[in-house]
Short mmCIF file of C-alpha atoms in Angstrom, two decimals:
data_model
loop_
_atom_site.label_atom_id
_atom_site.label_comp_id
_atom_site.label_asym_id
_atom_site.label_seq_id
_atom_site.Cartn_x
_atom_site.Cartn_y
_atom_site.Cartn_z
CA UNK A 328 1.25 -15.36 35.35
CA UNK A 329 1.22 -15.64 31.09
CA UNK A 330 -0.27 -12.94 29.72
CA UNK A 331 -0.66 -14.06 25.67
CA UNK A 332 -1.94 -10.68 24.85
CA UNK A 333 0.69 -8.62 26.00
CA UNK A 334 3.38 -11.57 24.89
CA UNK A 335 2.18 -11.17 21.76
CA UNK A 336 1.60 -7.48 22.03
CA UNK A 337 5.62 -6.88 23.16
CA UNK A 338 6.68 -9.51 19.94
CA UNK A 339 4.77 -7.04 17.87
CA UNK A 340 6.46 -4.08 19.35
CA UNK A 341 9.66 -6.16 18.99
CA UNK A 342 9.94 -6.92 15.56
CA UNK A 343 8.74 -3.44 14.58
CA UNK A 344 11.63 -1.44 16.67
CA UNK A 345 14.15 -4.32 14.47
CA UNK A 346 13.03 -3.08 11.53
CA UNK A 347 13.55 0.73 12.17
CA UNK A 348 16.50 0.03 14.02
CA UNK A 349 17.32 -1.67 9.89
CA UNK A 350 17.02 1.31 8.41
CA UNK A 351 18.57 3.86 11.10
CA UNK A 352 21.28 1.89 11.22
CA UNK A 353 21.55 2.18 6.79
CA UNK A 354 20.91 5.24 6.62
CA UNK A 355 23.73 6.33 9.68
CA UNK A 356 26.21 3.95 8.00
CA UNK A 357 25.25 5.50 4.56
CA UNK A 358 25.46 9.01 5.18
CA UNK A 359 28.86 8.50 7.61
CA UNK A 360 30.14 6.64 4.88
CA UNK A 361 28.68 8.07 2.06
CA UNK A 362 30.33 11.39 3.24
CA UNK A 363 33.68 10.31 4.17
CA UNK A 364 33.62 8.35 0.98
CA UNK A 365 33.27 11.12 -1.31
CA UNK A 366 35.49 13.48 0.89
CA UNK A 367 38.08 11.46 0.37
CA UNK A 368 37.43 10.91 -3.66
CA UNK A 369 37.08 14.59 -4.19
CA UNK A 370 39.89 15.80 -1.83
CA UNK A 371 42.67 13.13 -1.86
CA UNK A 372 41.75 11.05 -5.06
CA UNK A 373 40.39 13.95 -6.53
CA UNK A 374 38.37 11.44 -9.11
CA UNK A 375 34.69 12.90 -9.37
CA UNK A 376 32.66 9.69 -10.05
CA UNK A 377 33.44 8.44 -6.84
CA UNK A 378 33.11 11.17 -5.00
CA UNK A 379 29.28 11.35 -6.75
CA UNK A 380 29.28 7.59 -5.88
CA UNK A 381 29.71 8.94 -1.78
CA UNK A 382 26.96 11.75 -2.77
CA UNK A 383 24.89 9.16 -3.96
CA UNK A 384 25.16 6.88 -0.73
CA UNK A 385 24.15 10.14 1.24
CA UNK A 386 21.20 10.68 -0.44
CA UNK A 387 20.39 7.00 -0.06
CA UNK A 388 21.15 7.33 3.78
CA UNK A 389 19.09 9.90 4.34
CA UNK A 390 16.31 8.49 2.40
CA UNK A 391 16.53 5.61 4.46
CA UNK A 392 16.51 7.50 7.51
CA UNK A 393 13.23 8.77 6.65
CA UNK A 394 11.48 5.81 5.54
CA UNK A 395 13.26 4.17 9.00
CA UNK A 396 10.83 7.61 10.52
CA UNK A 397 7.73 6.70 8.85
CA UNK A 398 7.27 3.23 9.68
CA UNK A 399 4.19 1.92 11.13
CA UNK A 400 3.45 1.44 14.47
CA UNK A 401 2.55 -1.99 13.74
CA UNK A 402 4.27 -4.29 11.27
CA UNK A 403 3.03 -5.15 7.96
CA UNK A 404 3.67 -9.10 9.34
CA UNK A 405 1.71 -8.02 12.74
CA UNK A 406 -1.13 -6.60 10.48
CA UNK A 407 -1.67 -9.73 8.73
CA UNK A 408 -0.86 -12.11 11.46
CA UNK A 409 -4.22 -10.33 13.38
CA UNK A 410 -5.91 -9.93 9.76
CA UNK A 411 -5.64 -13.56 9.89
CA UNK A 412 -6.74 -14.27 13.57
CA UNK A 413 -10.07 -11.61 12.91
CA UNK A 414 -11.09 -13.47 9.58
CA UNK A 415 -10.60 -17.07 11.60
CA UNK A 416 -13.13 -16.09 13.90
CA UNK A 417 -15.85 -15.23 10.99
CA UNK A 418 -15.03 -18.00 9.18
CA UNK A 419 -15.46 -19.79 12.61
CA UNK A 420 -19.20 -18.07 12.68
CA UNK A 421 -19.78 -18.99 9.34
CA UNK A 422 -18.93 -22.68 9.06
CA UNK A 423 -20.79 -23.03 12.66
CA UNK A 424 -24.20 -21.79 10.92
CA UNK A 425 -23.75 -23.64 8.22
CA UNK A 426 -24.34 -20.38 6.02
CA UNK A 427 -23.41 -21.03 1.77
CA UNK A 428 -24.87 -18.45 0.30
CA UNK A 429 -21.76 -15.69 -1.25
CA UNK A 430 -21.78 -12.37 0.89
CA UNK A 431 -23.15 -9.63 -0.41
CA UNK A 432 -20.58 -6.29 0.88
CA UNK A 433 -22.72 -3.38 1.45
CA UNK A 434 -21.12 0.21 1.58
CA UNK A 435 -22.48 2.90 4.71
CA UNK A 436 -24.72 4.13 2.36
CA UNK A 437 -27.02 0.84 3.18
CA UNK A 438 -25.98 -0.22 6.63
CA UNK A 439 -26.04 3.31 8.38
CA UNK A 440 -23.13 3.09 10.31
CA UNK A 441 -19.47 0.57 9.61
CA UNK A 442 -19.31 -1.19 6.15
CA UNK A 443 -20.58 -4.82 6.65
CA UNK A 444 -21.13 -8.11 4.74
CA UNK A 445 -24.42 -9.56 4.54
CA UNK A 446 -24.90 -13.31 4.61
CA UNK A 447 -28.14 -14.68 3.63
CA UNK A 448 -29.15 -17.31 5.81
CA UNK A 449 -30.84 -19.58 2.90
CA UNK A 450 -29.26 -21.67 0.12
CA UNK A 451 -30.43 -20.07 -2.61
CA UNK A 452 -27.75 -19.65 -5.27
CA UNK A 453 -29.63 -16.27 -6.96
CA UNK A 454 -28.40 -13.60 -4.80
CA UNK A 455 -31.06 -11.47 -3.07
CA UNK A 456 -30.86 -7.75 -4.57
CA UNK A 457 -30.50 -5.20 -1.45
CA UNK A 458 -32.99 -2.63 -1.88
CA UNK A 459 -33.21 -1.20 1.58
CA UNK A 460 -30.88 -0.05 4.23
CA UNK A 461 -30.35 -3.03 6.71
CA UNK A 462 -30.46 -2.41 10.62
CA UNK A 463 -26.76 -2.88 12.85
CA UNK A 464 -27.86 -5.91 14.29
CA UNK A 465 -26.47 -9.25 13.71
CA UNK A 466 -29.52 -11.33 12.32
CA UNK A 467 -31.32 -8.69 10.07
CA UNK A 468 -34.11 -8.44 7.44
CA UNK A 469 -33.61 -7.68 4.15
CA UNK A 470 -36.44 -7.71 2.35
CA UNK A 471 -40.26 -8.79 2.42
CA UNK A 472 -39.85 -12.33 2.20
CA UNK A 473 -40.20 -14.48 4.78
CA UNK A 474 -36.78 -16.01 3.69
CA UNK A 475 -34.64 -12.78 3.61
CA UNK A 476 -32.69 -12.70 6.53
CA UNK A 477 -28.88 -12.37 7.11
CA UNK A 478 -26.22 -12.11 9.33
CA UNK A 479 -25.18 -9.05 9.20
CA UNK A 480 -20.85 -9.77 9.82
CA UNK A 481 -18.04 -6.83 10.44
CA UNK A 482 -15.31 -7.94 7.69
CA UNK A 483 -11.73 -7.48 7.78
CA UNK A 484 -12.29 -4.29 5.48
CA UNK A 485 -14.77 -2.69 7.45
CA UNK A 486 -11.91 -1.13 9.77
CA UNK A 487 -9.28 -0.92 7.11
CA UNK A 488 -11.89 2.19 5.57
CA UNK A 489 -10.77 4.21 8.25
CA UNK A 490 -7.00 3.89 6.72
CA UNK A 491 -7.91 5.67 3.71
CA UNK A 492 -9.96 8.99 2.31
CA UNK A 493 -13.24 8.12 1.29
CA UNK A 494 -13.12 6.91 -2.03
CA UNK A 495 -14.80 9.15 -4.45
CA UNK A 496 -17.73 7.84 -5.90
CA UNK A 497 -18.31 6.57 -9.32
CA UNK A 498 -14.91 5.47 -11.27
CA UNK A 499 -13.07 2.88 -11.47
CA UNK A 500 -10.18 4.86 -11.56
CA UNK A 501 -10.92 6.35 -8.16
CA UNK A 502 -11.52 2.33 -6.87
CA UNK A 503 -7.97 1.53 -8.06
CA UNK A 504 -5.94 4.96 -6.50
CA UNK A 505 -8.36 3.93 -3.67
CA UNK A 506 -7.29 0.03 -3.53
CA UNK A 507 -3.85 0.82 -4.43
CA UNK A 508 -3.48 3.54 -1.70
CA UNK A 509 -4.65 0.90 0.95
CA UNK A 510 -2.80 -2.60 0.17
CA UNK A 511 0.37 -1.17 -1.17
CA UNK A 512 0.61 1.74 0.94
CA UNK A 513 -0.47 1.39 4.19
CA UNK A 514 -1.05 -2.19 4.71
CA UNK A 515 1.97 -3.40 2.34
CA UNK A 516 -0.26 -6.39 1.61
CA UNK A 517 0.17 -6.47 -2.51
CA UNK A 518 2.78 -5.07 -4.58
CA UNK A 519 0.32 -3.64 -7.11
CA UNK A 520 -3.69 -3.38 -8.57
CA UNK A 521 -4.93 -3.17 -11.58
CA UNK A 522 -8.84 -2.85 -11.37
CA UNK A 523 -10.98 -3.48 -14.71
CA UNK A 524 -14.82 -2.87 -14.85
CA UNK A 525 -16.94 -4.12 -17.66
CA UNK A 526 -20.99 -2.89 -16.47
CA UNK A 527 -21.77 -4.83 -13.01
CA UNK A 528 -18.17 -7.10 -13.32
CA UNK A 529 -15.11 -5.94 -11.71
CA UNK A 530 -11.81 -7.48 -12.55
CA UNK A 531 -9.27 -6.83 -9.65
CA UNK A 532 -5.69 -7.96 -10.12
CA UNK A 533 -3.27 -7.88 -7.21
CA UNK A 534 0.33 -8.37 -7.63
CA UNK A 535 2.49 -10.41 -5.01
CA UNK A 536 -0.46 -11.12 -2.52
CA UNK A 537 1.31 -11.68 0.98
CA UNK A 538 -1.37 -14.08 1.70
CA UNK A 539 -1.45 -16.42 -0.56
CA UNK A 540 -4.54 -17.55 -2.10
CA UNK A 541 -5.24 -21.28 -0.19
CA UNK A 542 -8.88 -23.14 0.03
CA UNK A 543 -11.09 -22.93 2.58
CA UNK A 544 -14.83 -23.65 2.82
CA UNK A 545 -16.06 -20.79 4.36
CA UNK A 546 -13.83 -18.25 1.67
CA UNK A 547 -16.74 -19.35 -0.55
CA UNK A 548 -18.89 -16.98 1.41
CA UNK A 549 -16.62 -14.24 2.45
CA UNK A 550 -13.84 -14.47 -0.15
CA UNK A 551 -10.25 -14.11 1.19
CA UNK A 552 -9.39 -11.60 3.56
CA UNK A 553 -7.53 -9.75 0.45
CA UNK A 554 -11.00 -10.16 -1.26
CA UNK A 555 -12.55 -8.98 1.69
CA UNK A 556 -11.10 -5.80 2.13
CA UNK A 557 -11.05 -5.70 -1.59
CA UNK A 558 -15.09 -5.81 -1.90
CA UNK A 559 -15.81 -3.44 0.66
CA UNK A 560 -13.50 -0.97 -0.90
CA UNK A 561 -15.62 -1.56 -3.71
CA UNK A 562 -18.64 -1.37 -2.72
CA UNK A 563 -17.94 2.04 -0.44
CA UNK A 564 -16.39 3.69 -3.72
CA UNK A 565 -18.89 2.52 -5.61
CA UNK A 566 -22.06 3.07 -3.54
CA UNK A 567 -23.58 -0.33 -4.68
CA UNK A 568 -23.61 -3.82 -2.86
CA UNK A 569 -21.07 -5.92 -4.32
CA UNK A 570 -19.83 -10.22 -3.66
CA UNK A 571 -16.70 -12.01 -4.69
CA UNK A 572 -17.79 -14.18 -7.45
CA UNK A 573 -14.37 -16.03 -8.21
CA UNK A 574 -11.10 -16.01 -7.14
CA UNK A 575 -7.88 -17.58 -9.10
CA UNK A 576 -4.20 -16.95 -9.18
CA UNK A 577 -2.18 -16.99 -11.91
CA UNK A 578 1.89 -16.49 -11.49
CA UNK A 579 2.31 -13.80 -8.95
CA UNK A 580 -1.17 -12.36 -9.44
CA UNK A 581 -4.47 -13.24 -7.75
CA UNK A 582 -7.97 -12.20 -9.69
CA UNK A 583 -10.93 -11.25 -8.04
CA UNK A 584 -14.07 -10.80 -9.52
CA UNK A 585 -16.44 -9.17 -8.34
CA UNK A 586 -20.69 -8.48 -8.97
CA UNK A 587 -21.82 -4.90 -8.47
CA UNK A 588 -25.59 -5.30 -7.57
CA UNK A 589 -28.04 -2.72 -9.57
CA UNK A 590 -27.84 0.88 -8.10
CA UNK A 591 -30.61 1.70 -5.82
CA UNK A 592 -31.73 5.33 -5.26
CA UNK A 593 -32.24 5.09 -1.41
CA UNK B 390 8.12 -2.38 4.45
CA UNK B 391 8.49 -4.42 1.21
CA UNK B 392 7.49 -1.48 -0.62
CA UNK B 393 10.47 0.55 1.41
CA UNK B 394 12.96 -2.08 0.40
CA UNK B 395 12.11 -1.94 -3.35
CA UNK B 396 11.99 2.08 -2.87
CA UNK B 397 15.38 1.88 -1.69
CA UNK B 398 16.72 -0.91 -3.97
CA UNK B 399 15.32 1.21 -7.10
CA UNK B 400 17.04 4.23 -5.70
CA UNK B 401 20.36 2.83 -5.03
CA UNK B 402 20.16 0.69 -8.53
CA UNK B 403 19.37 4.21 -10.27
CA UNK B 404 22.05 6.36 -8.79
CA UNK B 405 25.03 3.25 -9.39
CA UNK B 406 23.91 2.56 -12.76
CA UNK B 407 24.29 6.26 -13.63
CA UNK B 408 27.32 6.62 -12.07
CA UNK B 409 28.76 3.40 -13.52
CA UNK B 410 27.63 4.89 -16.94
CA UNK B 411 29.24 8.45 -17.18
CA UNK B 412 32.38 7.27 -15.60
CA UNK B 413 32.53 5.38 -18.53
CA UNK B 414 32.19 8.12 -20.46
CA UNK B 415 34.70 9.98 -18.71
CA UNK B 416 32.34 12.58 -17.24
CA UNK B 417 34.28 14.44 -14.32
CA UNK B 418 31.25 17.41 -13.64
CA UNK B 419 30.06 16.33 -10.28
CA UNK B 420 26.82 18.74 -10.83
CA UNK B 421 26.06 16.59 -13.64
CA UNK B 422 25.64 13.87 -11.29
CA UNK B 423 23.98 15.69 -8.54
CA UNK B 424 21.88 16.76 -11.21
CA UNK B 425 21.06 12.88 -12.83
CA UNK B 426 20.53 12.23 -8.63
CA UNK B 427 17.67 14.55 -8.51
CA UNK B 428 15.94 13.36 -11.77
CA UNK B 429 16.32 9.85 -10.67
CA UNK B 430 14.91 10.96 -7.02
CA UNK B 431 12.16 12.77 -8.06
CA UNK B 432 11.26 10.27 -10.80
CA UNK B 433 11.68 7.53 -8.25
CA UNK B 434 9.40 9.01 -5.55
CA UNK B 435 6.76 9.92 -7.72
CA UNK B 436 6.48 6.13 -9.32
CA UNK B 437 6.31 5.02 -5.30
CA UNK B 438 3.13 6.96 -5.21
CA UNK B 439 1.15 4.61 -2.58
CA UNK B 440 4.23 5.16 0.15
CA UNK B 441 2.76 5.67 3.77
CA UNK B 442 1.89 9.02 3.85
CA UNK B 443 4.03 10.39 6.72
CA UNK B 444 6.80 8.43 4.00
CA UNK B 445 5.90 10.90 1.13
CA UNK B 446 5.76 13.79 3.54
CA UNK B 447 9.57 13.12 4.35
CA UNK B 448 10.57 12.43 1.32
CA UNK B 449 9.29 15.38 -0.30
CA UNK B 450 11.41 17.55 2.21
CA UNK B 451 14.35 15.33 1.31
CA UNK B 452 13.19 16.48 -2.44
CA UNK B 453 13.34 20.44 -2.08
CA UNK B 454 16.43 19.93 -0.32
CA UNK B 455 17.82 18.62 -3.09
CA UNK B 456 15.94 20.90 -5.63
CA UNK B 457 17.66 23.40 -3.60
CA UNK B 458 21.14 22.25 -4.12
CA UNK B 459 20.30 21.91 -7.75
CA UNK B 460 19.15 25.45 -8.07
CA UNK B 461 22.86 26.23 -6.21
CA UNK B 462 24.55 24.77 -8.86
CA UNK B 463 22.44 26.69 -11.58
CA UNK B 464 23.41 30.15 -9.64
CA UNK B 465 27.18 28.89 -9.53
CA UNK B 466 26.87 28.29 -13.45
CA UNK B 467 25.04 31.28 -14.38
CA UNK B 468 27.60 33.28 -12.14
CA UNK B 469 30.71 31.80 -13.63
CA UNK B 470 28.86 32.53 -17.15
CA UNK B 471 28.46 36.39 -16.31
CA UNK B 472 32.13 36.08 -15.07
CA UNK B 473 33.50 34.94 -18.22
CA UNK B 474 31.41 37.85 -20.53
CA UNK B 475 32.90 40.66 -18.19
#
């Protein structure tokens, strides 16, 4: 009988043991070669710069042997492929509900529990300003209205928190070692941030985005999943709600902006 | 792994280019080299600083190790130096 799940699960596995098999495999060849190399420059030849040129190969070796070590359980590729799959099925939600209103990320501080996005269920194009801590339910209440209600949606940064120390509050600083320590380092998503904050704006540059920036209706809600995870970063370093305003890409960057909504004392 | 690769391709461009550059200038000192390695390494590893951190733990092992030969070579020199003045 097909099993797609563990199919899938044993590609995963698959591709990961190629790519530490890569850099075993370097870093044997290096060091064996490396070594003998600069044996034989420094004994026979007796010509130091290539017997450094051998050293050098060693140190390279071994350097790949660790990295070959430290490699994630699951590939970078395998990350985003079920980034991908998880964001497909919000977008799925959101399109189905008909929901246009842009998703306001709140950090733990206001949903008591996992980060979440909120998703006002009416049209209005002036975004509601969170006051209160919202219940973990899907369809919540967010204020005294009889209009403020939301779905209350688990986004692809809500898990990717765990990855990473909390973020300490305040600076933007803080935001950017935080950002950069999550999409560079552990989820190899973006070669580099830069994060700029002028008051309530925040102007996020990514470098080499592995997923490319590409249009689809519901990212007008949500944002892409790199704005996603990007947002609730934000938001959770922060302490204030915050939504994707725009998104562009220029050369190899992408921009995000981002809206910090007015702090709250809770 | 992207981030390995460029790691590793910044390494490796490092440690050639130097080499390339004091064989040209004739340098035969292979401590001088070991000693450019480390620099290089060290500089290298701390620019990487968002490496997985079970990657940075590693590496900094790899990093005393070398520190360790370096500080070998600084006993050998200092030793030859007090050999020369007695």
């Amino acid at each position: 009988m097909y099993k797609p799940t563990i199919a899938k699960h044993e590609r995963v596995e698959a591709s990961m043991i190629e790519s530490r098999k890569r850099y075993i495999l370097l870093g044997l060849g290096l060091i064996l070669g490396g070594g003998l190399f600069a044996a034989a420059a420094g004994l026979i030849l007796e010509y130091m710069p290539l017997a450094a040129l051998g050293i050098s190969g060693v140190i390279l070796g071994v350097v790949s042997l660790a990295l070959g070590r430290s490699l994630p359980r699951i590939s970078p590729e395998a990350s985003l492929m079920l980034l991908e799959a998880g964001s497909d099925n919000i977008m799925a939600l959101v399109e189905e509900l008909g929901l246009r209103a842009r998703a306001i990320y709140l950090p733990t501080s206001f949903t008591q529990g996992q980060p979440r996005a909120l998703i006002p269920l009416h049209g209005n194009p002036v975004q509601p300003v969170i006051q209160k801590p919202v219940e973990q339910r899907l369809i919540v209440q967010f204020g005294p209205g009889p209009d403020d209600y939301g779905v209350l949606v688990a986004t692809p940064g809500s898990p990717t928190l765990s990855l990473i120390e909390t973020p300490e509050t305040g600076s933007s600083g803080a935001l950017e070692d935080a950002l950069s320590d999550l999409l560079v380092g552990r989820l190899d998503m973006v070669n580099a941030v830069r994060v700029e904050r002028s008051g309530e704006k925040i102007t996020i540059e990514v470098a080499h985005p592995a997923l490319p920036l590409r249009s689809h209706p519901a990212y007008t809600v949500l944002g892409s999943p790199i704005a996603s995870i990007v947002a609730t970063v934000a938001a959770e370093s922060l302490g204030q709600p915050a939504s994707v305003t725009s998104e562009s890409s220029y050369g190899r960057w992408q921009v995000i902006a981002l809206e910090l909504q007015p702090e709250v004392k809770l | 792994v992207r981030v390995y690769d460029r790691y590793l391709a910044t390494l490796a461009l490092l440690f050639t280019a130097t080499t390339v550059l004091l064989a040209a200038h004739s340098q035969h000192q292979l401590d001088l080299y070991f000693s450019l390695y480390l620099i290089e390494y060290l500089a290298a590893t701390l620019i990487f600083a968002y490496l997985h951190p079970q990657a940075r733990r590693l590496l900094s092992f790899l990093g005393y190790f070398l520190f360790a030969g370096f500080m070998v070579i600084v006993a050998m020199k200092v030793l030859q130096i007090l050999g020369t003045f007695s």
